[in-house]
Amino acid sequence: MTEITAPKSPVTADQFADEIREQLKYTQNVTPEQATAADVYVAASKAVRNHLADAWFKTQADTVNGNTKAVGYFSAEFLMGKQLENALLNAGLTDQFDSAVEALGFQPKDIIDAEYEPGLGNGGLGRLAACFIDSLASLGVPAFGYGIQYKYGIFKQTFDENGKQVETPDYWLNNEEPWGHIDYNRDQKVSFGGEVVEENGKKVWKPAWSVRAVPVDYLVPGYKSQRVNTLRLWTAKSYDEFDLLAFNRSEYMDAVKPQVKAENISKILYPEDSTKVGKELRLEQQYFFVSASLHDAIRVFYPGQDKPDLTTFPNKITFQLNDTHPVIGIPELMRILIDEYDYDWDTAWDITVKTFNYTCHTLLPEALEVWPASLIGELLPRHLEIIEKINEQFEDELKGKGVADETIERMRIYTGDSVRMAYLATYGGSHVNGVAALHSQLLKDMTLKDFSDVYPAKFTNVTNGVTPRRFVKLANPGLSDLITEGLGTDKWLSDLELLEGLAPLAKDDEFVKKFAAVKAANKHAFVGFAKDHYGLDIDENTMFNTMVKRLHEYKRQSLKILAVISKYAAIKNGTVSADDILPRTVFFGAKAAPGYYLAKMTIQLINNVSKVVNNDPDVKGKLAVHMLPNYNIEMAQNLIPATELDEQISQAGKEASGTGNMKFALNGALTVGTLDGANVEIRERVGAENFFLFGMTVDEVEKLYADGYDPAKYYEADPRLKQAIDLVANGTFSNGDRNAYAPLVADWLTKDWFMTLADFSAYADIQAEIEKLYRDPLEWNRKALLNVANSGFFSSDRSIEDYLERIWHTGPLA
Ligand code: AZC
């Protein structure tokens, strides 16, 4: 047996340079003279990975042999961002790397930038999963992230000459990818289709086809924890590489068909974001990674055992279901226990419920996945039977509790036609949590009310968080140094509530000025970034005002662009005098789901407003608008630290939490926002006087729906709004074409489900307050600094501690 050693001790810069040279020579097969930045990137990454290997082995061994329960985070998305810089930080090798690559004749930044960002997630949910596995490792909690290694991540976004979004495939594996290790020897078989027969009184599933699930392991190093966890992403391979018979008949296309069918499973990330899709392939993906992961966990925790005692399984690992995507894991674990390991139903159920927990990330009932029973029956016939039985047991249980028939009817997991995955997850697991206090409350009061009435103890809240390592330390080194200077320690990186120590410094004008200087430097750096990446000329002496997130009607990018148009009109008409105009640069970044018509039209509108405004000499130096293409983690890391005003303007009651809001507050932007999601808690912590609140509350929204909402009324009532919408309608932003945005205009005036128009006046009014404060840089920066000081709560380390205490009931390895 190999001895498990302590993690490799840090090396000197010279030694690290030698390690990179060795990788260049023996794995990249280039001389240092031939090496490009991309070669050095791969070599350095492999060298870092080698440094993490011993800690990784040790963490694995301690995970299996120790008595600390592990966490399995099941997520269809992990939006990791670039790996090298983060791995260097967590391995304690940043300085050595900088000197080593300089010795090799390169700039560290060029090597970091040579990495191609993996986009294996859509937005908030996927990024949250990435922050969580970073925090789990940093806290020393044994954990596995389980998901899919999609060949194509989230699409690459460009804009055509008309400003329309164009999606192109993101083949990120086109470049050498040094982080994932494909482990063909730890594969799992995942089967689909066929039928269920009875043999000797036992149900036996005879599947029609199978795929080979092969794990690709990513190392997840903790920050200063000496722990390295595993992110295991499955890739689908065919068992029948090649149908030789077909090939001999020269039917080449047919010969590769089985391979194509199998490998399609892990081919693409669905570019959806909280809308339901009824795609067979998506269910195949979900089952594929969940089945492989459950078998993998049994393999890991009961090595070499044919008849393991799986009643101990819930003491070994607890699985968190990240949204409804992995919920098919519940009937799958039941099937494994009953069919593969001969447990009786009740024992299997007991193990299953103890093992799973579910996080809900939405409030839109239509975004909770519901699968047609016929589809599950075709693809997973045994699971459908198990789901029916779970539902029967559930209904009996409800009757036993005296729940009324019509309530039971509403709560059914299996309706005969369809299966409601959120209900299955709520019944089949121990805990259900929302992702911010308001969201968790609304889940109990609305979306999952019946369940919360019957099972109140299952419900809890864990407010989201973000990792300060990536989103402060790496993204904002200037601010990080200033924080360390202010606190006299860098311990805040693992204990973010220490930021509170900065609050007294908000009274110290000299410190506030230093803080302002960091922001100015970040703005300057972003101007360079925008020039290099997008060819833009940006005026750094304007307020940087940012709205970045997925494009969704409920998030209300419409509200922002209408306000921009209104401001543009005011400058053009001379309604505001030149002296009263506060120069602003407005940045948008947003991808729209390819099939989301109004969202795509909104992007087109923003692009065309940008063209008109930016080319109009009348507003030059006063207002500029940029729709930055392909918003991703890299852009977030560059733009957030440079932002002064952040937009979190969703309709109250619709954004579950938001995590961008936390990143902005931690980087010293002030927020203009509604009382929605985690905005509520951010405002409570940073202080109402340091947050620009506007708009209707959840109760007011509900009342307005109930009273009958008529958007046209608001259009008539506020001339600023009327003028802005008229400009869109009259072709000002479409070369005179009045039809270009007709569907958008019609939606605003007749439907406006998310009440953009109703909140417009409040939003336009609060701009005066914002601008007034901005004209007093010292006061603005004092408030921004207080945002930083009071946002320590929003560390994902704290979120994980909450999960440990409220849901997982486990902790760090000894
Ligand atoms: C998002 C929520 O919309 C956002 O409010 C929240 O902060 C985030 O999850 C993390 O909890 N939901 C999604 O991204 N949903 C999907 C299906 O992608």
Tab-separated table of N, CA and C in Angstrom, residues 1 50 101 128 300 318 398 403 444 461 470 482 490 501 525 552 583 585 603 641 753 780:
chain	number	residue	atom	x	y	z
A	1	MET	N	0.832	-1.206	0.000
A	1	MET	CA	0.000	0.000	0.000
A	1	MET	C	0.870	1.262	0.000
A	50	ASN	N	0.318	18.448	-10.396
A	50	ASN	CA	1.214	17.505	-9.709
A	50	ASN	C	1.410	17.890	-8.241
A	101	VAL	N	7.554	31.996	-14.777
A	101	VAL	CA	7.226	32.262	-16.195
A	101	VAL	C	8.017	33.467	-16.712
A	128	LEU	N	-23.025	29.006	-8.764
A	128	LEU	CA	-23.176	28.705	-7.341
A	128	LEU	C	-22.526	27.353	-7.025
A	300	VAL	N	-16.850	3.920	-4.243
A	300	VAL	CA	-15.846	4.625	-3.449
A	300	VAL	C	-15.925	4.224	-1.969
A	318	THR	N	-23.987	12.420	1.894
A	318	THR	CA	-25.308	13.024	1.732
A	318	THR	C	-25.323	13.733	0.390
A	398	LEU	N	-50.490	10.903	3.229
A	398	LEU	CA	-51.250	12.157	3.347
A	398	LEU	C	-52.647	11.882	3.912
A	403	VAL	N	-55.054	14.843	5.477
A	403	VAL	CA	-55.024	15.906	4.465
A	403	VAL	C	-56.245	15.774	3.540
A	444	LYS	N	-42.399	28.531	0.858
A	444	LYS	CA	-43.325	27.972	1.855
A	444	LYS	C	-44.730	28.551	1.689
A	461	ASN	N	-33.892	27.632	5.025
A	461	ASN	CA	-33.271	28.569	4.082
A	461	ASN	C	-31.764	28.481	4.195
A	470	ARG	N	-12.024	33.790	-5.651
A	470	ARG	CA	-12.094	34.169	-7.066
A	470	ARG	C	-12.626	35.594	-7.238
A	482	LEU	N	-5.732	46.453	-0.321
A	482	LEU	CA	-6.189	47.530	0.566
A	482	LEU	C	-6.930	46.963	1.787
A	490	ASP	N	-4.542	39.035	6.218
A	490	ASP	CA	-5.287	38.565	5.039
A	490	ASP	C	-6.218	37.401	5.418
A	501	GLY	N	-14.309	44.764	10.107
A	501	GLY	CA	-13.242	45.596	10.654
A	501	GLY	C	-12.944	46.822	9.799
A	525	ALA	N	-8.222	49.882	-15.800
A	525	ALA	CA	-7.855	48.553	-16.309
A	525	ALA	C	-8.972	48.006	-17.199
A	552	HIS	N	-33.678	37.894	-19.140
A	552	HIS	CA	-34.974	37.331	-18.763
A	552	HIS	C	-35.951	38.461	-18.584
A	583	PRO	N	-22.256	62.302	-16.449
A	583	PRO	CA	-21.829	61.379	-17.517
A	583	PRO	C	-21.799	59.926	-17.029
A	585	THR	N	-21.508	55.650	-18.297
A	585	THR	CA	-21.361	54.580	-19.276
A	585	THR	C	-22.133	53.380	-18.740
A	603	ILE	N	-32.184	42.123	-26.539
A	603	ILE	CA	-30.744	42.260	-26.833
A	603	ILE	C	-30.550	43.115	-28.085
A	641	PRO	N	-15.215	44.505	-10.629
A	641	PRO	CA	-14.377	45.408	-9.816
A	641	PRO	C	-14.356	46.851	-10.325
A	753	TRP	N	-46.024	41.307	-18.123
A	753	TRP	CA	-46.262	40.393	-17.003
A	753	TRP	C	-45.407	40.746	-15.788
A	780	TRP	N	-19.857	59.005	-1.759
A	780	TRP	CA	-20.156	57.805	-2.558
A	780	TRP	C	-19.227	56.668	-2.137
